[in-house]
N, CA, C and O atoms as a DFTB+ gen file, in Angstrom:
508 C
 N C O
     1  1      -5.130      11.557      -8.023
     2  2      -4.518      10.185      -8.146
     3  2      -5.032       9.430      -9.421
     4  3      -6.131       9.670      -9.923
     5  1      -4.160       8.508      -9.899
     6  2      -4.328       7.878     -11.160
     7  2      -5.432       6.706     -11.149
     8  3      -5.710       6.178     -10.072
     9  1      -6.014       6.328     -12.247
    10  2      -6.754       5.143     -12.367
    11  2      -5.933       3.905     -12.925
    12  3      -5.459       3.881     -14.061
    13  1      -5.844       3.115     -12.212
    14  2      -4.948       2.088     -12.559
    15  2      -5.627       0.487     -12.606
    16  3      -6.162      -0.034     -11.628
    17  1      -5.510      -0.050     -13.709
    18  2      -5.799      -1.647     -14.110
    19  2      -4.639      -2.547     -13.797
    20  3      -3.555      -2.412     -14.363
    21  1      -4.874      -3.462     -12.896
    22  2      -4.060      -4.577     -12.524
    23  2      -4.555      -5.684     -13.068
    24  3      -5.771      -5.854     -12.980
    25  1      -3.905      -6.473     -13.608
    26  2      -3.841      -8.119     -14.213
    27  2      -2.937      -8.877     -13.597
    28  3      -1.726      -8.853     -13.818
    29  1      -3.583      -9.653     -12.712
    30  2      -2.706     -10.428     -11.884
    31  2      -3.671     -11.788     -11.525
    32  3      -4.793     -11.682     -11.029
    33  1      -2.954     -13.222     -11.905
    34  2      -3.844     -14.252     -11.537
    35  2      -3.915     -14.830     -10.215
    36  3      -4.853     -15.513      -9.803
    37  1      -2.781     -14.492      -9.514
    38  2      -2.829     -14.922      -8.078
    39  2      -3.580     -14.034      -7.112
    40  3      -3.101     -12.947      -6.792
    41  1      -4.871     -14.502      -6.582
    42  2      -5.487     -13.652      -5.754
    43  2      -4.876     -13.021      -4.722
    44  3      -5.191     -11.841      -4.560
    45  1      -4.058     -13.515      -3.957
    46  2      -3.295     -12.767      -2.871
    47  2      -2.573     -11.709      -3.306
    48  3      -2.683     -10.659      -2.674
    49  1      -1.791     -11.760      -4.337
    50  2      -0.839     -10.871      -4.811
    51  2      -1.709      -9.682      -5.423
    52  3      -1.456      -8.499      -5.197
    53  1      -2.979     -10.219      -6.387
    54  2      -4.004      -9.286      -6.715
    55  2      -4.535      -8.095      -5.503
    56  3      -4.461      -6.868      -5.563
    57  1      -4.985      -8.818      -4.609
    58  2      -5.319      -8.177      -3.358
    59  2      -4.234      -7.252      -2.723
    60  3      -4.490      -6.079      -2.449
    61  1      -3.120      -7.770      -2.518
    62  2      -1.930      -7.100      -1.925
    63  2      -1.689      -5.555      -2.825
    64  3      -1.598      -4.435      -2.321
    65  1      -1.635      -5.852      -4.032
    66  2      -1.445      -4.662      -5.061
    67  2      -2.589      -3.762      -5.014
    68  3      -2.434      -2.542      -4.958
    69  1      -3.617      -4.265      -5.033
    70  2      -4.885      -3.378      -4.796
    71  2      -4.964      -2.467      -3.561
    72  3      -5.190      -1.257      -3.546
    73  1      -4.752      -3.221      -2.619
    74  2      -4.889      -2.558      -1.007
    75  2      -3.738      -1.449      -1.227
    76  3      -4.072      -0.270      -1.105
    77  1      -2.389      -1.764      -1.546
    78  2      -1.395      -0.769      -1.442
    79  2      -1.626       0.398      -2.235
    80  3      -1.564       1.523      -1.738
    81  1      -1.914       0.177      -3.559
    82  2      -2.150       1.333      -4.351
    83  2      -3.437       2.167      -4.043
    84  3      -3.393       3.395      -4.117
    85  1      -4.670       1.455      -3.672
    86  2      -5.679       2.373      -3.040
    87  2      -5.142       3.032      -1.608
    88  3      -5.668       4.060      -1.181
    89  1      -4.203       2.458      -0.991
    90  2      -3.675       3.054       0.249
    91  2      -3.014       4.235      -0.044
    92  3      -3.040       5.133       0.798
    93  1      -2.395       4.402      -1.145
    94  2      -1.836       5.659      -1.375
    95  2      -2.583       6.589      -2.355
    96  3      -1.953       7.446      -2.975
    97  1      -4.043       6.421      -2.520
    98  2      -4.643       7.341      -3.304
    99  2      -5.263       6.900      -4.654
   100  3      -6.144       7.599      -5.155
   101  1      -4.855       5.816      -5.235
   102  2      -5.167       5.591      -6.508
   103  2      -6.438       4.738      -6.755
   104  3      -6.675       3.816      -5.976
   105  1      -7.230       4.982      -7.747
   106  2      -8.249       4.207      -7.952
   107  2      -7.917       2.859      -8.753
   108  3      -7.420       2.998      -9.870
   109  1      -8.116       1.761      -8.344
   110  2      -7.597       0.515      -8.847
   111  2      -8.907      -0.474      -9.175
   112  3      -9.883      -0.611      -8.437
   113  1      -8.716      -1.039     -10.291
   114  2      -9.635      -1.933     -10.877
   115  2      -8.697      -3.400     -11.033
   116  3      -7.487      -3.326     -11.247
   117  1      -9.214      -4.370     -10.936
   118  2      -8.264      -5.616     -10.816
   119  2      -9.024      -6.703     -11.646
   120  3     -10.245      -6.854     -11.655
   121  1      -8.083      -7.450     -12.356
   122  2      -8.608      -8.543     -13.290
   123  2      -7.700      -9.656     -13.112
   124  3      -6.494      -9.449     -12.984
   125  1      -8.237     -10.930     -13.094
   126  2      -7.789     -12.157     -12.750
   127  2      -6.916     -12.778     -13.966
   128  3      -6.286     -13.815     -13.756
   129  1      -6.872     -12.148     -15.244
   130  2      -5.920     -12.628     -16.408
   131  2      -6.156     -11.493     -17.388
   132  3      -6.965     -10.572     -17.286
   133  1      -5.224     -11.763     -18.428
   134  2      -5.133     -10.760     -19.584
   135  2      -6.520     -10.515     -20.244
   136  3      -6.911      -9.359     -20.405
   137  1      -7.213     -11.500     -20.599
   138  2      -8.372     -11.463     -21.511
   139  2      -9.535     -10.372     -20.513
   140  3     -10.142      -9.405     -20.974
   141  1      -9.586     -10.791     -19.310
   142  2     -10.716     -10.044     -18.669
   143  2     -10.198      -8.564     -18.348
   144  3     -10.991      -7.674     -18.040
   145  1      -8.932      -8.374     -18.433
   146  2      -8.115      -6.889     -18.386
   147  2      -8.318      -6.223     -19.647
   148  3      -8.595      -5.026     -19.579
   149  1      -8.232      -6.797     -20.866
   150  2      -8.283      -6.426     -22.076
   151  2      -9.890      -5.637     -22.015
   152  3     -10.174      -4.449     -22.171
   153  1     -10.785      -6.846     -21.721
   154  2     -12.240      -6.472     -21.668
   155  2     -12.405      -4.984     -20.797
   156  3     -13.146      -4.106     -21.240
   157  1     -11.760      -4.829     -19.721
   158  2     -11.880      -3.850     -18.621
   159  2     -11.226      -2.461     -19.419
   160  3     -11.760      -1.352     -19.421
   161  1     -10.313      -2.716     -19.892
   162  2     -10.062      -1.406     -20.737
   163  2     -10.820      -1.034     -22.009
   164  3     -10.824       0.103     -22.481
   165  1     -11.283      -1.793     -22.382
   166  2     -12.325      -1.596     -23.379
   167  2     -13.655      -0.846     -23.007
   168  3     -14.291      -0.016     -23.658
   169  1     -13.870      -1.349     -21.846
   170  2     -15.275      -0.693     -21.127
   171  2     -14.945       0.517     -20.800
   172  3     -15.671       1.453     -21.135
   173  1     -13.666       0.736     -20.011
   174  2     -13.193       2.081     -19.467
   175  2     -13.166       3.033     -20.832
   176  3     -13.769       4.106     -20.810
   177  1     -12.566       2.673     -21.823
   178  2     -12.434       3.677     -22.798
   179  2     -13.947       4.022     -23.342
   180  3     -14.317       5.186     -23.499
   181  1     -14.743       2.933     -23.600
   182  2     -15.969       3.243     -24.075
   183  2     -16.884       4.273     -23.109
   184  3     -17.758       5.032     -23.529
   185  1     -16.495       4.120     -21.808
   186  2     -17.370       4.816     -20.701
   187  2     -16.778       6.046     -20.496
   188  3     -17.304       6.775     -19.655
   189  1     -15.482       6.560     -21.270
   190  2     -15.157       7.732     -21.126
   191  2     -14.041       7.891     -19.777
   192  3     -13.494       8.939     -19.436
   193  1     -13.906       6.720     -19.222
   194  2     -12.853       7.033     -17.926
   195  2     -11.845       5.786     -18.373
   196  3     -11.879       4.623     -17.971
   197  1     -11.039       6.325     -19.225
   198  2      -9.787       5.467     -19.383
   199  2      -8.810       5.075     -18.189
   200  3      -8.674       5.906     -17.291
   201  1      -8.110       3.853     -18.110
   202  2      -7.070       3.862     -17.103
   203  2      -5.841       4.831     -17.389
   204  3      -5.719       5.343     -18.501
   205  1      -5.195       5.002     -16.660
   206  2      -4.004       5.838     -16.683
   207  2      -2.774       5.048     -16.496
   208  3      -1.681       5.612     -16.467
   209  1      -2.912       3.586     -16.350
   210  2      -1.528       2.750     -16.295
   211  2      -2.181       1.381     -16.074
   212  3      -3.121       1.037     -15.357
   213  1      -1.422       0.739     -16.881
   214  2      -1.531      -0.862     -16.728
   215  2      -0.482      -1.629     -15.957
   216  3       0.680      -1.287     -16.179
   217  1      -0.682      -2.601     -15.093
   218  2       0.272      -3.175     -14.173
   219  2      -0.198      -4.572     -14.365
   220  3      -1.275      -4.945     -13.902
   221  1       0.659      -5.416     -15.097
   222  2       0.263      -6.801     -15.469
   223  2       1.308      -7.702     -15.269
   224  3       2.442      -7.461     -15.685
   225  1       0.970      -8.893     -14.563
   226  2       1.850     -10.139     -14.592
   227  2       2.207     -10.624     -15.981
   228  3       1.408     -10.506     -16.910
   229  1       3.242     -11.095     -16.107
   230  2       3.571     -11.651     -17.559
   231  2       3.073     -13.105     -17.647
   232  3       2.472     -13.462     -18.661
   233  1       3.260     -13.822     -16.799
   234  2       2.465     -15.343     -16.621
   235  2       1.439     -15.323     -16.085
   236  3       1.313     -15.161     -14.871
   237  1       0.249     -15.532     -17.112
   238  2      -1.228     -15.795     -16.625
   239  2      -1.924     -16.531     -17.442
   240  3      -1.490     -16.674     -18.585
   241  1      -3.003     -17.086     -17.101
   242  2      -3.880     -18.108     -18.069
   243  2      -4.650     -17.402     -18.937
   244  3      -4.709     -16.205     -18.655
   245  1      -5.181     -17.695     -19.774
   246  2      -6.085     -17.292     -20.827
   247  2      -5.387     -16.353     -22.003
   248  3      -5.251     -16.620     -23.197
   249  1      -4.986     -15.153     -21.265
   250  2      -4.079     -14.228     -22.224
   251  2      -2.865     -13.664     -21.244
   252  3      -3.161     -12.999     -20.252
   253  1      -1.662     -13.924     -21.528
   254  2      -0.468     -13.604     -20.951
   255  2      -0.293     -12.034     -20.845
   256  3      -1.056     -11.299     -21.472
   257  1       0.563     -11.602     -20.168
   258  2       0.606     -10.209     -19.935
   259  2       1.394      -9.398     -21.060
   260  3       1.337      -8.196     -21.317
   261  1       2.206     -10.488     -21.700
   262  2       2.969      -9.887     -23.224
   263  2       1.755      -9.650     -24.052
   264  3       1.482      -8.480     -24.320
   265  1       0.912     -10.707     -24.539
   266  2      -0.292     -10.411     -25.415
   267  2      -1.113      -9.243     -24.918
   268  3      -1.676      -8.452     -25.675
   269  1      -1.150      -9.177     -23.458
   270  2      -2.079      -8.149     -22.964
   271  2      -1.327      -6.561     -23.435
   272  3      -1.952      -5.697     -24.049
   273  1      -0.126      -6.447     -23.072
   274  2       0.648      -5.409     -23.156
   275  2       0.641      -5.001     -24.983
   276  3       0.410      -3.880     -25.436
   277  1       0.881      -5.939     -25.597
   278  2       0.830      -5.518     -26.971
   279  2      -0.776      -5.068     -27.520
   280  3      -0.902      -4.165     -28.347
   281  1      -1.840      -5.728     -27.017
   282  2      -2.935      -5.372     -27.354
   283  2      -3.239      -3.812     -26.812
   284  3      -3.693      -2.929     -27.540
   285  1      -2.906      -3.647     -25.415
   286  2      -3.232      -2.359     -24.884
   287  2      -2.490      -1.276     -25.498
   288  3      -3.054      -0.204     -25.718
   289  1      -1.142      -1.485     -25.826
   290  2      -0.325      -0.530     -26.521
   291  2      -1.164      -0.267     -27.834
   292  3      -1.351       0.889     -28.211
   293  1      -1.587      -1.181     -28.415
   294  2      -2.325      -0.772     -29.879
   295  2      -3.700       0.068     -29.584
   296  3      -4.075       0.997     -30.299
   297  1      -4.363      -0.377     -28.477
   298  2      -5.823       0.353     -28.334
   299  2      -5.509       1.497     -27.293
   300  3      -6.369       2.360     -27.121
   301  1      -4.419       1.545     -26.646
   302  2      -4.209       2.975     -25.860
   303  2      -2.751       3.166     -25.702
   304  3      -2.015       2.888     -24.756
   305  1      -2.461       3.805     -27.066
   306  2      -0.906       3.977     -27.126
   307  2      -0.131       5.012     -26.149
   308  3       1.091       5.091     -26.021
   309  1      -1.013       5.710     -25.555
   310  2      -0.228       6.590     -24.592
   311  2      -0.442       6.124     -23.121
   312  3       0.036       6.813     -22.221
   313  1      -1.116       5.022     -22.839
   314  2      -0.982       4.601     -21.519
   315  2       0.290       3.702     -21.074
   316  3       0.540       2.628     -21.622
   317  1       0.990       4.192     -20.131
   318  2       2.106       3.556     -19.712
   319  2       1.586       1.947     -19.008
   320  3       0.549       1.687     -18.398
   321  1       2.785       1.019     -19.382
   322  2       2.437      -0.408     -18.896
   323  2       3.565      -0.819     -18.147
   324  3       4.717      -0.522     -18.462
   325  1       3.243      -1.517     -17.130
   326  2       4.481      -1.931     -16.255
   327  2       4.269      -3.310     -16.189
   328  3       3.155      -3.760     -15.923
   329  1       5.292      -4.061     -16.420
   330  2       5.177      -5.726     -16.406
   331  2       5.538      -5.965     -15.059
   332  3       6.065      -5.071     -14.397
   333  1       5.265      -7.284     -14.506
   334  2       5.758      -7.817     -13.258
   335  2       5.787      -9.222     -13.569
   336  3       4.960      -9.766     -14.301
   337  1       7.060      -9.990     -12.822
   338  2       7.258     -11.338     -13.077
   339  2       7.968     -11.702     -11.897
   340  3       8.766     -10.933     -11.361
   341  1       7.662     -13.053     -11.393
   342  2       8.716     -13.706     -10.664
   343  2       9.592     -14.727     -11.278
   344  3      10.208     -15.527     -10.573
   345  1       9.666     -14.727     -12.524
   346  2      10.317     -15.749     -13.090
   347  2      11.527     -14.980     -14.356
   348  3      11.236     -14.235     -15.292
   349  1      12.736     -15.432     -13.993
   350  2      13.607     -14.745     -15.037
   351  2      13.431     -15.171     -16.338
   352  3      13.958     -14.417     -17.155
   353  1      12.724     -16.366     -16.914
   354  2      12.930     -16.662     -18.071
   355  2      11.548     -15.818     -18.829
   356  3      11.458     -15.628     -20.042
   357  1      10.557     -15.391     -17.822
   358  2       9.598     -14.707     -18.441
   359  2      10.111     -13.304     -18.696
   360  3       9.789     -12.675     -19.704
   361  1      10.853     -12.866     -17.831
   362  2      11.483     -11.374     -18.313
   363  2      12.088     -11.337     -19.394
   364  3      12.047     -10.261     -19.991
   365  1      12.790     -12.385     -19.968
   366  2      13.465     -12.553     -21.115
   367  2      12.404     -12.582     -22.273
   368  3      12.789     -12.431     -23.432
   369  1      11.352     -12.733     -22.041
   370  2      10.140     -12.773     -23.215
   371  2       9.705     -11.295     -23.195
   372  3       8.950     -11.004     -24.124
   373  1       9.993     -10.351     -22.392
   374  2       9.734      -9.005     -22.503
   375  2      10.655      -8.226     -23.346
   376  3      10.297      -7.164     -23.855
   377  1      11.932      -8.764     -23.522
   378  2      12.929      -8.318     -24.314
   379  2      12.328      -7.680     -25.531
   380  3      11.366      -8.250     -26.046
   381  1      12.780      -6.568     -26.050
   382  2      12.145      -6.071     -27.249
   383  2      10.975      -5.166     -27.090
   384  3      10.597      -4.346     -27.927
   385  1      10.468      -5.388     -25.985
   386  2       8.949      -4.473     -25.749
   387  2       9.518      -2.974     -25.014
   388  3       8.773      -2.179     -24.441
   389  1      10.662      -2.846     -25.143
   390  2      11.034      -1.491     -24.416
   391  2      10.139      -0.269     -25.046
   392  3       9.765       0.675     -24.349
   393  1       9.898      -0.367     -26.163
   394  2       9.126       0.861     -26.651
   395  2       7.773       0.873     -26.283
   396  3       7.106       1.844     -26.641
   397  1       7.168      -0.145     -25.546
   398  2       5.722      -0.034     -25.230
   399  2       5.665      -0.338     -23.627
   400  3       4.657      -0.084     -22.967
   401  1       6.703      -0.836     -23.136
   402  2       6.565      -0.798     -21.443
   403  2       7.391       0.206     -20.717
   404  3       8.456       0.587     -21.204
   405  1       7.047       0.556     -19.823
   406  2       7.645       1.656     -18.856
   407  2       8.882       0.786     -18.052
   408  3      10.030       1.217     -18.159
   409  1       8.676      -0.200     -17.406
   410  2       9.388      -1.078     -16.702
   411  2       9.047      -2.352     -16.273
   412  3       7.848      -2.608     -16.383
   413  1       9.883      -3.385     -15.730
   414  2       9.688      -4.712     -15.328
   415  2       9.915      -4.734     -13.744
   416  3      11.011      -4.552     -13.213
   417  1       8.756      -4.976     -13.089
   418  2       8.886      -5.338     -11.537
   419  2       9.237      -6.671     -11.311
   420  3       8.636      -7.599     -11.851
   421  1      10.128      -6.813     -10.582
   422  2      10.424      -8.259     -10.261
   423  2       9.925      -8.583      -9.080
   424  3      10.143      -7.810      -8.147
   425  1       9.077      -9.897      -8.832
   426  2       8.627     -10.644      -7.736
   427  2       9.363     -11.208      -7.110
   428  3      10.061     -11.940      -7.812
   429  1       9.669     -11.269      -5.710
   430  2       8.634     -10.552      -4.653
   431  2       9.318      -9.103      -4.522
   432  3      10.517      -8.859      -4.652
   433  1       8.219      -8.140      -4.218
   434  2       8.563      -6.945      -4.173
   435  2       7.988      -6.287      -2.862
   436  3       7.039      -6.807      -2.276
   437  1       8.581      -5.143      -2.424
   438  2       8.147      -4.833      -1.071
   439  2       6.985      -3.588      -1.760
   440  3       6.952      -3.166      -2.916
   441  1       6.061      -3.202      -0.531
   442  2       5.093      -2.288      -0.758
   443  2       5.741      -0.940      -1.230
   444  3       5.138      -0.212      -2.019
   445  1       6.723      -0.685      -0.838
   446  2       7.599       0.683      -1.090
   447  2       7.934       0.597      -2.569
   448  3       7.689       1.498      -3.370
   449  1       8.556      -0.642      -2.888
   450  2       9.085      -0.683      -4.255
   451  2       7.984      -0.690      -5.154
   452  3       8.200      -0.052      -6.184
   453  1       6.832      -1.240      -5.061
   454  2       5.535      -1.121      -5.801
   455  2       5.134       0.310      -6.045
   456  3       4.986       0.843      -7.145
   457  1       4.978       0.858      -4.840
   458  2       4.701       2.251      -5.035
   459  2       5.558       3.229      -5.896
   460  3       5.182       4.032      -6.750
   461  1       6.794       2.950      -5.449
   462  2       7.676       3.737      -6.174
   463  2       7.796       3.425      -7.760
   464  3       7.920       4.383      -8.523
   465  1       7.767       2.331      -8.184
   466  2       7.867       1.956      -9.571
   467  2       6.599       2.530     -10.411
   468  3       6.650       3.082     -11.510
   469  1       5.373       2.245      -9.569
   470  2       3.888       2.879     -10.301
   471  2       4.227       4.389     -10.256
   472  3       3.965       4.946     -11.322
   473  1       4.685       5.110      -9.402
   474  2       4.625       6.526      -9.399
   475  2       5.638       6.883     -10.485
   476  3       5.391       7.814     -11.251
   477  1       6.779       6.172     -10.583
   478  2       7.747       6.539     -11.579
   479  2       6.981       6.222     -13.021
   480  3       7.121       7.116     -13.855
   481  1       6.350       5.305     -13.346
   482  2       5.736       4.951     -14.545
   483  2       4.801       6.021     -14.935
   484  3       4.602       6.434     -16.077
   485  1       4.169       6.477     -13.669
   486  2       2.992       7.568     -14.049
   487  2       3.525       8.843     -14.434
   488  3       2.963       9.600     -15.225
   489  1       4.806       9.108     -13.766
   490  2       5.542      10.457     -13.896
   491  2       6.121      10.380     -15.350
   492  3       6.165      11.367     -16.084
   493  1       6.503       9.299     -15.664
   494  2       6.992       9.592     -17.379
   495  2       5.883       9.846     -18.302
   496  3       6.121      10.210     -19.453
   497  1       4.768       9.690     -17.905
   498  2       3.541      10.199     -18.508
   499  2       3.332       9.228     -19.787
   500  3       3.876       8.128     -19.890
   501  1       2.437       9.817     -20.775
   502  2       2.223       9.011     -21.941
   503  2       3.453       8.627     -22.694
   504  3       4.392       9.418     -22.608
   505  1       3.617       7.541     -23.424
   506  2       4.673       6.954     -24.217
   507  2       4.780       7.758     -25.589
   508  3       5.617       7.434     -26.431
């Protein structure tokens, strides 16, 4: 299964996503904001175990998901990126990023929807 990095500032949502993806066999690393996630991406690449998917919330403190997605696309151009948001205005901010993101997952989502969208992004393979 895949090595996935999650960036989500809400602890309960982060824990739900982590449990759900680990439950279907993925290896998950979780970060509380975009800055922490960007550092994790760098450590993973330097250590020779890069992530195979980034799943990030759009609205987060320190560094938001849009900034994280842009930096991740620059540093790991083949890694699929899946955005998530619970706010329609935040979804509009992702307009124009189709070249670097696989999809946008709208909150609230079910466990089945989460797994389905993650699997679809992984199946698309490298951008």
